[in-house]
Amino acid sequence: MPNYQAPLRDYQFILNELLTIYNRTDLQGFDEIDAELVDAILQGVADFTTEVMLPLNSSGDVEGCQIKDGQVITPKGFKEAYQQYIDNGWATLTSDPKYGGQGLPESVGIFATEMNTSTNMAFAMYPGLTHGAYASIHAHGSQQLKDKYLEKLVTGEWTGTMNLTESHAGTDLALLRTKAVPVGKDTYAISGEKIFISSGDHDLTDNIVHLVLARLPDAPEGVKGISLFVVPKYLINDDGSLGCLNGVEATALEHKMGIHGNSTCVMLFDGAIGELVGQPHQGLRAMFTMMNEARLGVGVQGVGVSEIAYQNALTYAKDRIQGRALSGVKAPDMAADPILVHGDIRRMLMAQKAFNQGARALMGQQALWLDESHRNSSDEAAAKASKLAALFTPIVKGFVTGQGFKACVDAQQVFGGHGYIHEWGMEQFVRDSRIAMIYEGTNGVQALDLVGRKLLSDRGEALSIWSEMVKPFIAEQVSNDKMKSYILPLIDASTDLEKATLFITTNAAKNPDIIGAASMAYMQIFGITSLAWMWARMAVVALEALENGCADRAFYENKLATAQFYMQYWAVQTRSLRKQIESTSQLICELTEADF
């Protein structure tokens, strides 16, 4: 079984020293937390995930979920582990205290999510989707709906799902056919079939709350005619007790590449009673509240699985002996040197490490922007944070999951043939992490969103806000000799991003197809530059700590070494990506069908 050590010291560094969240008294509720409290909570999550969730990861993958007598059964141990999860209060961390939550910032909760995902991605999806359903009802539901559902969702007594996809309608939700017919005061009969529904049915809780996109009889065509409904598996009586089974069932389980421990279902709604969330024909807006929560969670999956894969690859590289270093014998008392001496092994491991730590810091920053958008008393500051969070949503979902998957593949490669064998766990990490590039909007769609909506539709307003954060930072640090090896690569990457942006905005006006042709490479440039910004900021913190005579010198020296590697290995890749955009975008558009 793979091993896992929660990166608690890195969490402390990000929260306390990089983001300085304990100084953010301008944000509502932040004055109620301190480092001691947060450290204790994250240590508790680390203990639970390592001791309870991790041992079920491999067995859950092998056993998978099953349907017996119309009921979906989760793998052995999942039900007991889930009960421990909610008994310990881990489901309530970042939810509204009014409904039983602990009210912690997302910038703290995001790292609990990472540990959940690292140790058991399939299990973590059950509470993860529930939190998304909570967020959507909390933001858009009536007070009656909130009173009816939120407390049970917050505590984890009930779980939640999101039901968008139909067999003929995936990303293009304008094509969906599920119908909602009024049958009484504020109630509707929902009929239709949904596919790929994560956590669609299971035996972990007594009730499951489905959020379902459907069309009312008078709905206009396209996405403007979509409404959102809350449809419980069991109807709820006036006193809050569970009533009869609603007209919803899981008719099949999808046979998937990975995340076998999560029940991905085909769901049939046959006149199921549902209630409207928000306004008629405004369902997509309400659902995207859940989707954006989910996209941050998916981005964390990219980091979380990559982290445990890296940890085990590093351990293996230190233990596995094979061949001798090209520069001479390094372990003369052994029959061969550990494979860590070999250059390509070192390259793969450092690429993983530099990505993981940079992406983790970006996740913390993204979560803090979300906190600021909800908790800042200044409307202007909250609006700015909201725009930044929207800008970076396709980066944390699209770029991070893509590179996280590649990092898992590299970790598997370190193991050689053993990486292809189930018992080592690496092939499961590759299979599990692959879905993160697909669901909640494929990474190609994320790239289109970044360029089409975040860059062109708002005329680069959000990008300008971020640029006004990066440029003063560069100006402040460029004259610092100790920072030059971190700042100069950031300048180069930022310049490539600016040139790529100019190329796309100029040429897309003449040919809109350029957007699709260039968007993926552009997202990569943006993502690499974003992490370069985070690494340069972390280098400032590490240098200051060393200059001030910190006790934990090895930690900060390691940070600087990893930052140096990121700048020299990762950041330089923006140049070739920019050249790719400039040289091939038009060619891609001009190819005929016969050319394929």
Short mmCIF file of C-alpha atoms in Angstrom, two decimals, residues 456 500-511:
data_model
loop_
_atom_site.label_atom_id
_atom_site.label_comp_id
_atom_site.label_asym_id
_atom_site.label_seq_id
_atom_site.Cartn_x
_atom_site.Cartn_y
_atom_site.Cartn_z
CA LEU A 456 -11.91 38.76 -24.79
CA ALA A 500 0.54 35.76 -26.64
CA THR A 501 -2.37 37.84 -25.37
CA LEU A 502 -1.71 40.54 -27.96
CA PHE A 503 -1.45 37.97 -30.75
CA ILE A 504 -4.77 36.36 -29.86
CA THR A 505 -6.70 39.58 -29.33
CA THR A 506 -5.40 41.01 -32.61
CA ASN A 507 -5.98 37.94 -34.76
CA ALA A 508 -9.21 36.70 -33.17
CA ALA A 509 -10.91 39.89 -34.37
CA LYS A 510 -10.15 38.79 -37.95
CA ASN A 511 -10.77 35.07 -37.43
#
